[in-house]
Amino acid sequence: MNEDIFGYLAAILTTVAFLPQLIKTLKTKKADDVSLTTLIMFIIGVLSWIIYGYKISSIPILIANLITLILNLMILTSKLYFSKISSQQ
């Protein structure tokens, strides 16, 4: 069996895992239940994976983590935006 299958499977699952949170946040226009500290720490971790993937020239690591970064930045932006709106009301 090819070991890369596990890499691609991990990349797909860990990336897609954030879609339900993003969809819920955008639908409800609330992200109070999302920890800001955890989100920031995760984004820093993903940036580290991107640097690592670049340094070792690993396309699966780069692609998966770039998509994960985009999804998590969208969640972070939504959290900050919706928190600002709710505090103004």
Backbone as CSV, one residue per row, in Angstrom:
resi,resn,N_x,N_y,N_z,CA_x,CA_y,CA_z,C_x,C_y,C_z
1,MET,0.842,-1.179,0.000,0.000,0.000,0.000,0.892,1.248,0.000
2,ASN,0.472,2.249,-0.711,1.217,3.494,-0.814,0.976,4.357,0.428
3,GLU,2.059,4.772,1.087,1.958,5.571,2.311,1.319,6.933,2.058
4,ASP,1.440,7.457,0.844,0.878,8.771,0.526,-0.642,8.801,0.689
5,ILE,-1.284,7.645,0.579,-2.736,7.585,0.759,-3.113,8.122,2.133
6,PHE,-2.335,7.775,3.160,-2.618,8.259,4.509,-2.423,9.771,4.604
7,GLY,-1.419,10.275,3.917,-1.185,11.716,3.898,-2.331,12.470,3.246
8,TYR,-2.784,11.962,2.112,-3.896,12.607,1.418,-5.195,12.483,2.218
9,LEU,-5.428,11.326,2.823,-6.620,11.130,3.648,-6.610,12.092,4.833
10,ALA,-5.473,12.192,5.501,-5.352,13.115,6.634,-5.562,14.553,6.182
11,ALA,-4.993,14.909,5.063,-5.127,16.267,4.537,-6.589,16.604,4.233
12,ILE,-7.279,15.686,3.597,-8.690,15.912,3.246,-9.545,16.022,4.504
13,LEU,-9.391,15.077,5.420,-10.243,15.064,6.615,-9.999,16.264,7.533
14,THR,-8.736,16.611,7.761,-8.467,17.731,8.666,-8.839,19.072,8.042
15,THR,-8.834,19.147,6.736,-9.240,20.381,6.059,-10.760,20.510,6.044
16,VAL,-11.439,19.454,5.643,-12.896,19.470,5.540,-13.558,19.594,6.915
17,ALA,-12.851,19.212,7.961,-13.404,19.261,9.317,-13.837,20.670,9.725
18,PHE,-13.296,21.695,9.109,-13.638,23.072,9.483,-14.826,23.628,8.712
19,LEU,-15.254,22.965,7.670,-16.402,23.449,6.899,-17.686,23.543,7.729
20,PRO,-18.035,22.542,8.539,-19.266,22.668,9.331,-19.251,23.882,10.273
21,GLN,-18.099,24.167,10.887,-18.014,25.327,11.783,-18.177,26.625,10.993
22,LEU,-17.538,26.717,9.840,-17.655,27.918,9.016,-19.088,28.107,8.537
23,ILE,-19.707,27.051,8.072,-21.094,27.133,7.594,-22.023,27.554,8.733
24,LYS,-21.858,26.946,9.905,-22.690,27.298,11.058,-22.494,28.770,11.440
25,THR,-21.255,29.206,11.456,-20.952,30.599,11.815,-21.599,31.567,10.829
26,LEU,-21.510,31.265,9.559,-22.088,32.155,8.550,-23.618,32.128,8.571
27,LYS,-24.211,30.962,8.822,-25.674,30.861,8.878,-26.254,31.575,10.091
28,THR,-25.647,31.339,11.263,-26.193,31.898,12.501,-25.708,33.318,12.767
29,LYS,-24.664,33.719,12.053,-24.047,35.023,12.265,-23.596,35.193,13.720
30,LYS,-23.163,34.079,14.299,-22.643,34.057,15.667,-21.467,33.107,15.727
31,ALA,-20.477,33.496,16.521,-19.329,32.619,16.731,-18.881,32.698,18.182
32,ASP,-19.847,32.924,19.059,-19.528,33.046,20.485,-18.934,31.760,21.044
33,ASP,-19.332,30.627,20.487,-18.864,29.343,21.011,-17.483,28.947,20.486
34,VAL,-16.907,29.772,19.612,-15.579,29.499,19.071,-14.558,30.225,19.944
35,SER,-13.613,29.488,20.481,-12.577,30.071,21.333,-11.577,30.861,20.490
36,LEU,-11.447,32.142,20.783,-10.516,32.998,20.055,-9.070,32.535,20.272
37,THR,-8.733,32.181,21.491,-7.374,31.719,21.804,-7.039,30.450,21.031
38,THR,-7.955,29.496,21.036,-7.726,28.240,20.315,-7.592,28.499,18.823
39,LEU,-8.432,29.361,18.290,-8.408,29.672,16.865,-7.078,30.308,16.471
40,ILE,-6.601,31.259,17.249,-5.327,31.916,16.953,-4.166,30.922,17.059
41,MET,-4.185,30.101,18.097,-3.130,29.094,18.241,-3.144,28.117,17.069
42,PHE,-4.333,27.724,16.631,-4.445,26.795,15.508,-3.917,27.439,14.233
43,ILE,-4.251,28.698,14.000,-3.782,29.405,12.801,-2.257,29.492,12.797
44,ILE,-1.663,29.766,13.945,-0.199,29.800,14.036,0.380,28.413,13.727
45,GLY,-0.261,27.363,14.231,0.159,25.998,13.924,0.071,25.682,12.448
46,VAL,-1.016,26.108,11.811,-1.196,25.870,10.375,-0.134,26.636,9.579
47,LEU,0.153,27.863,9.993,1.224,28.617,9.318,2.560,27.884,9.448
48,SER,2.800,27.284,10.596,4.029,26.505,10.791,4.061,25.294,9.863
49,TRP,2.916,24.618,9.701,2.833,23.489,8.770,3.103,23.952,7.334
50,ILE,2.603,25.125,6.980,2.831,25.655,5.624,4.320,25.893,5.405
51,ILE,4.974,26.492,6.377,6.425,26.718,6.263,7.159,25.389,6.158
52,TYR,6.784,24.446,6.994,7.401,23.112,6.963,7.172,22.442,5.605
53,GLY,5.936,22.474,5.130,5.621,21.870,3.839,6.405,22.495,2.704
54,TYR,6.594,23.802,2.769,7.384,24.501,1.759,8.848,24.066,1.826
55,LYS,9.375,24.003,3.046,10.790,23.649,3.234,11.100,22.233,2.751
56,ILE,10.153,21.311,2.917,10.403,19.930,2.472,9.769,19.636,1.112
57,SER,9.208,20.670,0.484,8.581,20.550,-0.843,7.483,19.501,-0.879
58,SER,6.589,19.549,0.115,5.485,18.589,0.184,4.188,19.252,-0.278
59,ILE,3.762,18.909,-1.461,2.540,19.475,-2.033,1.306,19.145,-1.179
60,PRO,1.123,17.885,-0.718,-0.068,17.598,0.102,-0.134,18.453,1.377
61,ILE,1.001,18.626,2.042,1.019,19.444,3.260,0.716,20.891,2.918
62,LEU,1.299,21.402,1.855,1.057,22.789,1.460,-0.401,23.043,1.098
63,ILE,-0.953,22.224,0.233,-2.325,22.435,-0.230,-3.320,22.322,0.917
64,ALA,-3.207,21.255,1.691,-4.145,21.042,2.793,-4.091,22.187,3.792
65,ASN,-2.898,22.620,4.134,-2.779,23.655,5.146,-3.102,25.050,4.616
66,LEU,-2.886,25.290,3.345,-3.312,26.571,2.765,-4.841,26.678,2.780
67,ILE,-5.513,25.602,2.411,-6.985,25.602,2.445,-7.468,25.722,3.882
68,THR,-6.849,24.984,4.801,-7.222,25.058,6.214,-7.005,26.464,6.750
69,LEU,-5.911,27.100,6.354,-5.638,28.479,6.782,-6.739,29.418,6.298
70,ILE,-7.119,29.291,5.046,-8.176,30.153,4.493,-9.488,29.958,5.257
71,LEU,-9.867,28.708,5.488,-11.112,28.432,6.218,-11.064,29.004,7.632
72,ASN,-9.936,28.841,8.311,-9.828,29.333,9.682,-9.725,30.845,9.748
73,LEU,-9.121,31.468,8.756,-9.117,32.930,8.701,-10.530,33.461,8.467
74,MET,-11.321,32.728,7.685,-12.719,33.114,7.484,-13.512,32.983,8.786
75,ILE,-13.258,31.926,9.543,-13.924,31.753,10.836,-13.493,32.867,11.786
76,LEU,-12.193,33.172,11.831,-11.695,34.245,12.693,-12.297,35.590,12.314
77,THR,-12.317,35.895,11.022,-12.900,37.150,10.549,-14.378,37.227,10.912
78,SER,-15.085,36.131,10.708,-16.508,36.096,11.058,-16.711,36.295,12.553
79,LYS,-15.901,35.654,13.359,-16.015,35.781,14.809,-15.825,37.236,15.226
80,LEU,-14.773,37.856,14.721,-14.496,39.248,15.082,-15.592,40.180,14.565
81,TYR,-16.041,39.965,13.344,-17.073,40.809,12.743,-18.406,40.677,13.479
82,PHE,-18.835,39.441,13.706,-20.122,39.232,14.376,-20.075,39.661,15.838
83,SER,-18.927,39.532,16.481,-18.787,40.009,17.863,-18.908,41.514,17.920
84,LYS,-18.336,42.192,16.947,-18.393,43.661,16.873,-19.842,44.119,16.655
85,ILE,-20.535,43.443,15.750,-21.927,43.811,15.453,-22.808,43.602,16.685
86,SER,-22.649,42.469,17.364,-23.498,42.182,18.520,-23.203,43.125,19.677
87,SER,-21.973,43.614,19.792,-21.661,44.540,20.884,-22.185,45.943,20.593
88,GLN,-22.457,46.255,19.330,-22.980,47.579,18.969,-24.503,47.650,19.139
89,GLN,-25.161,46.506,19.268,-26.629,46.507,19.359,-27.106,46.704,20.759
